[in-house]
Amino acid sequence: MQIANQTAVITGGCSGLGLAVAKQLVSAGANVVLIDINSEAGAAQQTAIGPDKALFVNADVTSEAAISAAIDSAVNAFGAVHFCINCAGIAPAERVLNKVGEPASLERFNQTMAINLSGTYNVARLAAAKMAENTPDADTGERGVIINTASIAGYEGQIGQTAYAASKAAIIGLTLPMARDLAALGIRVNSIAPGVMATPLLTAMPQPVQDALGANVPFPARLGSPGEFAQLAQHICQNSYINGETIRLDGALRMQPK
Ligand SMILES: NC(=O)c1ccc[n+]([C@@H]2O[C@H](COP(=O)([O-])OP(=O)(O)OC[C@H]3O[C@@H](n4cnc5c(N)ncnc54)[C@H](O)[C@@H]3O)[C@@H](O)[C@H]2O)c1
């Protein structure tokens, strides 16, 4: 699907991978709606990208009402929704039992599933309803593209990652049936499963820790850049034949238990 003059809603759009996608799509001529709960970063990024091309909406991905209103704001500002990129997520670490044998917090498990899984589903379903109203692209028949963010932890979760890995495995699991559900409408659905990427999530760690993480990647032996994630997201938006797939972006990394 062509990108110029189309509109993308991007959750987690004020930081890391989501922000990189926003900048990439704007440079390809799109308008972007940044959906995030970080108002300070949102206002700053809207100004930095330019209010004629970017709109920030403060909305929590777990809220039906807030996301519904955010998608309406996207249509009011730019006329339609063509791309939905789900990047909002959290990555708490907690073992099932801690060192003194106490069980992990069920509340934290449920919160991780609510933001990473239900939040992704909530935004995707509401964006799809809006995409269904688009006139199909004259050349490709497409009405829209949804991209979800999984993680290689969804395949090989590490110690302390039960909640995170479960939420990301579920994203991988819903990708094909969501693509099948929306195929008749010309809406494609794919996911990206990143390895270790240099976003604030990781760049907040001490440099030796980042270096060690990068050194474990077979090639190239470094952290991935948000720009590399954004490049892949752009390609998925443009390549009409990629559908129902989760693509690893990890330099051949297969994570060990810890
Ligand atoms: N960085 C990595 O190495 C890596 C690897 C694999 C997967 N991922 C996934 O990529 C996605 C983006 O991660 P990132 O590294 O860019 O992180 P990040 O922390 O830089 O960005 C995440 C953004 O999501 C927003 N957010 C959090 N909860 C939200 C909610 N309930 N509603 C709306 N917005 C919310 C945050 O405010 C933040 O701006 C996440 O889903 C993460 O699990 C990251």
Tab-separated table of C-alpha atoms and ligand atoms in Angstrom:
chain	number	residue	atom	x	y	z
A	1	MET	CA	0.000	0.000	0.000
A	2	GLN	CA	1.409	3.398	-0.804
A	3	ILE	CA	2.408	5.524	2.197
A	4	ALA	CA	2.329	9.105	0.944
A	5	ASN	CA	-0.732	11.051	2.122
A	6	GLN	CA	-2.031	8.120	4.201
A	7	THR	CA	-2.578	8.160	7.968
A	8	ALA	CA	-1.018	5.896	10.590
A	9	VAL	CA	-2.073	5.508	14.226
A	10	ILE	CA	0.921	4.414	16.287
A	11	THR	CA	0.625	3.324	19.902
A	12	GLY	CA	3.671	3.845	22.099
A	13	GLY	CA	4.424	6.445	19.457
A	14	CYS	CA	6.307	8.807	21.776
A	15	SER	CA	9.336	6.618	22.455
A	16	GLY	CA	11.600	3.919	21.093
A	17	LEU	CA	10.270	1.732	18.291
A	18	GLY	CA	6.919	3.527	17.899
A	19	LEU	CA	8.571	6.925	17.583
A	20	ALA	CA	11.033	5.583	14.997
A	21	VAL	CA	8.118	4.249	12.932
A	22	ALA	CA	6.368	7.624	13.198
A	23	LYS	CA	9.431	9.469	11.878
A	24	GLN	CA	9.981	6.919	9.096
A	25	LEU	CA	6.377	7.085	7.860
A	26	VAL	CA	6.341	10.893	8.015
A	27	SER	CA	9.529	10.967	5.939
A	28	ALA	CA	7.664	8.769	3.427
A	29	GLY	CA	4.839	11.318	3.292
A	30	ALA	CA	2.310	9.971	5.819
A	31	ASN	CA	0.462	11.685	8.655
A	32	VAL	CA	0.841	10.091	12.083
A	33	VAL	CA	-1.245	9.968	15.231
A	34	LEU	CA	0.869	9.198	18.290
A	35	ILE	CA	-1.170	7.367	20.933
A	36	ASP	CA	0.627	7.197	24.267
A	37	ILE	CA	0.218	7.888	27.979
A	38	ASN	CA	3.322	10.086	28.176
A	39	SER	CA	1.902	13.586	27.633
A	40	GLU	CA	5.190	15.403	28.031
A	41	ALA	CA	6.940	13.329	25.354
A	42	GLY	CA	3.786	13.443	23.219
A	43	ALA	CA	3.647	17.233	23.141
A	44	ALA	CA	7.387	17.410	22.418
A	45	GLN	CA	7.228	14.879	19.560
A	46	GLN	CA	4.171	16.495	17.999
A	47	THR	CA	6.098	19.778	17.907
A	48	ALA	CA	9.311	18.138	16.688
A	49	ILE	CA	7.630	16.253	13.821
A	50	GLY	CA	5.334	19.172	13.032
A	51	PRO	CA	1.667	19.607	14.008
A	52	ASP	CA	0.634	19.540	10.331
A	53	LYS	CA	1.912	15.942	10.063
A	54	ALA	CA	1.627	14.625	13.641
A	55	LEU	CA	-1.100	14.596	16.265
A	56	PHE	CA	-0.529	13.406	19.829
A	57	VAL	CA	-3.456	11.842	21.679
A	58	ASN	CA	-3.139	10.823	25.316
A	59	ALA	CA	-4.884	7.457	25.541
A	60	ASP	CA	-4.286	4.201	27.365
A	61	VAL	CA	-4.410	1.213	25.011
A	62	THR	CA	-6.452	-0.759	27.554
A	63	SER	CA	-9.363	1.718	27.451
A	64	GLU	CA	-12.146	1.129	24.911
A	65	ALA	CA	-13.463	4.681	25.266
A	66	ALA	CA	-10.078	6.414	25.089
A	67	ILE	CA	-8.880	4.438	22.045
A	68	SER	CA	-12.200	4.853	20.278
A	69	ALA	CA	-11.917	8.630	20.830
A	70	ALA	CA	-8.255	8.610	19.715
A	71	ILE	CA	-9.172	6.909	16.441
A	72	ASP	CA	-11.982	9.395	15.902
A	73	SER	CA	-9.430	12.187	16.483
A	74	ALA	CA	-7.206	10.669	13.804
A	75	VAL	CA	-10.087	10.701	11.313
A	76	ASN	CA	-11.071	14.255	12.274
A	77	ALA	CA	-7.489	15.480	11.867
A	78	PHE	CA	-6.424	13.613	8.730
A	79	GLY	CA	-9.571	12.089	7.166
A	80	ALA	CA	-9.016	8.322	7.573
A	81	VAL	CA	-6.891	5.576	9.156
A	82	HIS	CA	-4.802	3.381	6.810
A	83	PHE	CA	-2.063	1.978	9.067
A	84	CYS	CA	-2.173	0.835	12.697
A	85	ILE	CA	1.172	0.133	14.351
A	86	ASN	CA	0.936	-1.295	17.875
A	87	CYS	CA	4.132	-0.561	19.821
A	88	ALA	CA	2.843	0.273	23.322
A	89	GLY	CA	4.096	-2.278	25.795
A	90	ILE	CA	5.717	-2.935	29.136
A	91	ALA	CA	8.367	-5.502	30.071
A	92	PRO	CA	8.364	-6.264	33.788
A	93	ALA	CA	10.643	-9.022	35.084
A	94	GLU	CA	9.572	-11.324	37.903
A	95	ARG	CA	10.253	-14.988	38.626
A	96	VAL	CA	7.302	-17.282	39.388
A	97	LEU	CA	8.750	-17.743	42.873
A	98	ASN	CA	11.226	-15.299	44.387
A	99	LYS	CA	14.372	-16.263	46.314
A	100	VAL	CA	12.411	-16.909	49.517
A	101	GLY	CA	9.695	-18.903	47.755
A	102	GLU	CA	6.986	-16.227	47.578
A	103	PRO	CA	4.761	-16.362	44.466
A	104	ALA	CA	4.852	-13.624	41.828
A	105	SER	CA	2.212	-10.886	41.771
A	106	LEU	CA	-0.931	-11.960	39.899
A	107	GLU	CA	-1.810	-8.288	39.537
A	108	ARG	CA	1.451	-7.612	37.659
A	109	PHE	CA	0.872	-10.631	35.401
A	110	ASN	CA	-2.633	-9.419	34.579
A	111	GLN	CA	-1.420	-5.861	33.968
A	112	THR	CA	1.210	-7.091	31.501
A	113	MET	CA	-1.396	-9.127	29.634
A	114	ALA	CA	-3.814	-6.178	29.705
A	115	ILE	CA	-1.379	-3.684	28.152
A	116	ASN	CA	0.628	-5.918	25.807
A	117	LEU	CA	-2.116	-8.294	24.633
A	118	SER	CA	-5.589	-6.849	25.288
A	119	GLY	CA	-4.299	-3.343	24.495
A	120	THR	CA	-2.979	-4.498	21.121
A	121	TYR	CA	-6.255	-6.290	20.365
A	122	ASN	CA	-8.319	-3.284	21.475
A	123	VAL	CA	-6.486	-0.857	19.193
A	124	ALA	CA	-6.341	-3.286	16.253
A	125	ARG	CA	-10.074	-4.042	16.312
A	126	LEU	CA	-11.084	-0.356	16.568
A	127	ALA	CA	-8.604	0.672	13.850
A	128	ALA	CA	-9.855	-2.171	11.620
A	129	ALA	CA	-13.440	-0.925	11.966
A	130	LYS	CA	-12.296	2.472	10.664
A	131	MET	CA	-10.134	0.953	7.888
A	132	ALA	CA	-13.179	-1.020	6.709
A	133	GLU	CA	-14.742	2.327	5.718
A	134	ASN	CA	-11.843	3.139	3.330
A	135	THR	CA	-12.247	2.837	-0.416
A	136	PRO	CA	-9.961	-0.033	-1.497
A	137	ASP	CA	-6.690	0.997	-3.141
A	138	ALA	CA	-7.315	1.011	-6.907
A	139	ASP	CA	-4.180	-1.057	-7.657
A	140	THR	CA	-3.966	-3.479	-4.725
A	141	GLY	CA	-7.473	-3.715	-3.261
A	142	GLU	CA	-6.089	-2.901	0.184
A	143	ARG	CA	-7.980	-0.915	2.792
A	144	GLY	CA	-5.372	-0.943	5.543
A	145	VAL	CA	-2.440	-2.581	7.285
A	146	ILE	CA	-2.057	-3.550	10.957
A	147	ILE	CA	1.370	-4.261	12.468
A	148	ASN	CA	1.674	-5.623	16.013
A	149	THR	CA	4.878	-5.804	18.044
A	150	ALA	CA	5.673	-9.210	19.493
A	151	SER	CA	9.152	-10.154	20.764
A	152	ILE	CA	11.526	-13.070	20.387
A	153	ALA	CA	10.625	-13.642	24.053
A	154	GLY	CA	7.353	-14.951	22.624
A	155	TYR	CA	9.395	-17.909	21.283
A	156	GLU	CA	12.183	-18.252	23.858
A	157	GLY	CA	11.297	-16.286	26.983
A	158	GLN	CA	14.024	-15.935	29.566
A	159	ILE	CA	14.025	-16.438	33.325
A	160	GLY	CA	11.715	-13.837	34.883
A	161	GLN	CA	9.742	-13.328	31.655
A	162	THR	CA	6.658	-15.515	32.124
A	163	ALA	CA	4.177	-12.641	31.865
A	164	TYR	CA	6.032	-10.792	29.104
A	165	ALA	CA	6.697	-13.953	27.081
A	166	ALA	CA	3.067	-15.105	27.435
A	167	SER	CA	1.778	-11.724	26.234
A	168	LYS	CA	4.117	-11.747	23.219
A	169	ALA	CA	3.424	-15.400	22.330
A	170	ALA	CA	-0.257	-14.447	22.270
A	171	ILE	CA	0.471	-11.628	19.815
A	172	ILE	CA	2.194	-14.181	17.555
A	173	GLY	CA	-0.843	-16.458	17.974
A	174	LEU	CA	-3.426	-13.872	17.037
A	175	THR	CA	-1.609	-12.634	13.942
A	176	LEU	CA	-2.781	-15.309	11.476
A	177	PRO	CA	-6.427	-15.499	12.615
A	178	MET	CA	-6.682	-11.699	12.624
A	179	ALA	CA	-5.300	-11.628	9.072
A	180	ARG	CA	-7.838	-14.294	8.099
A	181	ASP	CA	-10.697	-12.393	9.770
A	182	LEU	CA	-9.860	-9.194	7.900
A	183	ALA	CA	-8.767	-10.653	4.556
A	184	ALA	CA	-12.139	-10.158	2.894
A	185	LEU	CA	-11.869	-6.450	3.679
A	186	GLY	CA	-8.389	-6.067	2.182
A	187	ILE	CA	-6.768	-5.382	5.565
A	188	ARG	CA	-3.415	-7.106	6.140
A	189	VAL	CA	-2.142	-8.064	9.608
A	190	ASN	CA	1.466	-8.860	10.480
A	191	SER	CA	3.696	-8.780	13.551
A	192	ILE	CA	7.342	-8.012	14.107
A	193	ALA	CA	9.255	-9.945	16.782
A	194	PRO	CA	12.306	-7.837	17.675
A	195	GLY	CA	15.358	-9.140	19.505
A	196	VAL	CA	17.349	-6.638	21.575
A	197	MET	CA	16.810	-3.113	20.311
A	198	ALA	CA	18.457	0.128	21.440
A	199	THR	CA	15.411	1.931	22.832
A	200	PRO	CA	15.085	3.734	26.195
A	201	LEU	CA	14.022	0.337	27.586
A	202	LEU	CA	17.624	-0.886	27.065
A	203	THR	CA	19.727	2.269	26.700
A	204	ALA	CA	18.868	3.068	30.334
A	205	MET	CA	21.036	0.089	31.303
A	206	PRO	CA	24.760	0.538	32.021
A	207	GLN	CA	26.953	0.456	28.891
A	208	PRO	CA	28.695	-2.836	29.862
A	209	VAL	CA	25.273	-4.532	30.117
A	210	GLN	CA	24.263	-3.175	26.702
A	211	ASP	CA	27.593	-4.317	25.238
A	212	ALA	CA	27.103	-7.809	26.678
A	213	LEU	CA	23.588	-8.012	25.232
A	214	GLY	CA	24.861	-6.917	21.826
A	215	ALA	CA	27.790	-9.343	21.907
A	216	ASN	CA	25.354	-12.294	22.156
A	217	VAL	CA	23.849	-11.474	18.762
A	218	PRO	CA	25.456	-13.698	16.076
A	219	PHE	CA	25.563	-10.985	13.388
A	220	PRO	CA	25.640	-8.073	13.565
A	221	ALA	CA	26.908	-8.343	17.170
A	222	ARG	CA	25.154	-5.258	18.503
A	223	LEU	CA	21.745	-4.021	19.583
A	224	GLY	CA	19.275	-3.424	16.768
A	225	SER	CA	18.384	0.172	16.036
A	226	PRO	CA	14.847	1.585	16.186
A	227	GLY	CA	15.453	2.725	12.600
A	228	GLU	CA	15.879	-0.904	11.494
A	229	PHE	CA	12.517	-1.750	13.080
A	230	ALA	CA	10.951	1.256	11.348
A	231	GLN	CA	12.406	0.207	7.977
A	232	LEU	CA	10.760	-3.202	8.321
A	233	ALA	CA	7.454	-1.641	9.376
A	234	GLN	CA	7.546	0.593	6.305
A	235	HIS	CA	8.290	-2.387	4.063
A	236	ILE	CA	5.387	-4.360	5.542
A	237	CYS	CA	3.085	-1.399	4.880
A	238	GLN	CA	4.241	-1.246	1.253
A	239	ASN	CA	4.518	-4.950	0.349
A	240	SER	CA	1.000	-6.192	-0.393
A	241	TYR	CA	1.968	-9.881	-0.299
A	242	ILE	CA	3.196	-9.967	3.314
A	243	ASN	CA	0.193	-11.109	5.356
A	244	GLY	CA	-0.525	-13.212	8.446
A	245	GLU	CA	3.165	-13.444	9.351
A	246	THR	CA	5.385	-12.679	12.343
A	247	ILE	CA	8.851	-11.610	11.215
A	248	ARG	CA	11.826	-11.943	13.568
A	249	LEU	CA	14.202	-8.958	13.569
A	250	ASP	CA	17.043	-10.198	15.734
A	251	GLY	CA	20.398	-10.760	13.959
A	252	ALA	CA	19.857	-14.542	14.406
A	253	LEU	CA	19.735	-14.218	18.223
A	254	ARG	CA	18.150	-17.181	20.046
A	255	MET	CA	17.830	-16.195	23.682
A	256	GLN	CA	19.302	-18.422	26.383
A	257	PRO	CA	17.553	-19.008	29.742
A	258	LYS	CA	19.259	-15.878	31.145
B	1	LIG	N1	13.427	-2.634	22.990
B	1	LIG	C1	13.493	-3.938	22.791
B	1	LIG	O1	14.584	-4.551	22.861
B	1	LIG	C2	12.259	-4.731	22.456
B	1	LIG	C3	12.404	-6.075	22.090
B	1	LIG	C4	11.278	-6.820	21.768
B	1	LIG	C5	10.030	-6.232	21.806
B	1	LIG	N2	9.910	-4.934	22.175
B	1	LIG	C6	8.547	-4.383	22.213
B	1	LIG	O2	8.496	-3.207	21.425
B	1	LIG	C7	7.468	-2.347	21.925
B	1	LIG	C8	8.064	-0.959	22.073
B	1	LIG	O3	9.081	-1.012	23.026
B	1	LIG	P1	10.200	0.111	23.181
B	1	LIG	O4	11.479	-0.600	23.405
B	1	LIG	O5	10.055	1.094	22.079
B	1	LIG	O6	9.746	0.711	24.595
B	1	LIG	P2	9.594	2.212	25.114
B	1	LIG	O7	9.446	2.071	26.593
B	1	LIG	O8	10.684	3.077	24.562
B	1	LIG	O9	8.217	2.686	24.469
B	1	LIG	C9	6.987	2.167	24.877
B	1	LIG	C10	5.953	3.290	24.840
B	1	LIG	O10	4.683	2.717	25.180
B	1	LIG	C11	3.987	3.634	25.996
B	1	LIG	N3	2.979	2.929	26.802
B	1	LIG	C12	3.190	2.070	27.842
B	1	LIG	N4	2.029	1.643	28.336
B	1	LIG	C13	1.046	2.231	27.603
B	1	LIG	C14	-0.375	2.189	27.631
B	1	LIG	N5	-1.037	1.455	28.556
B	1	LIG	N6	-1.074	2.908	26.709
B	1	LIG	C15	-0.422	3.661	25.796
B	1	LIG	N7	0.920	3.761	25.722
B	1	LIG	C16	1.645	3.048	26.612
B	1	LIG	C17	5.080	4.276	26.860
B	1	LIG	O11	4.656	5.501	27.426
B	1	LIG	C18	6.224	4.423	25.856
B	1	LIG	O12	6.179	5.683	25.206
B	1	LIG	C19	6.971	-2.985	23.224
B	1	LIG	O13	5.790	-3.691	22.955
B	1	LIG	C20	8.099	-3.938	23.596
B	1	LIG	O14	7.631	-5.033	24.342
B	1	LIG	C21	10.989	-4.161	22.495
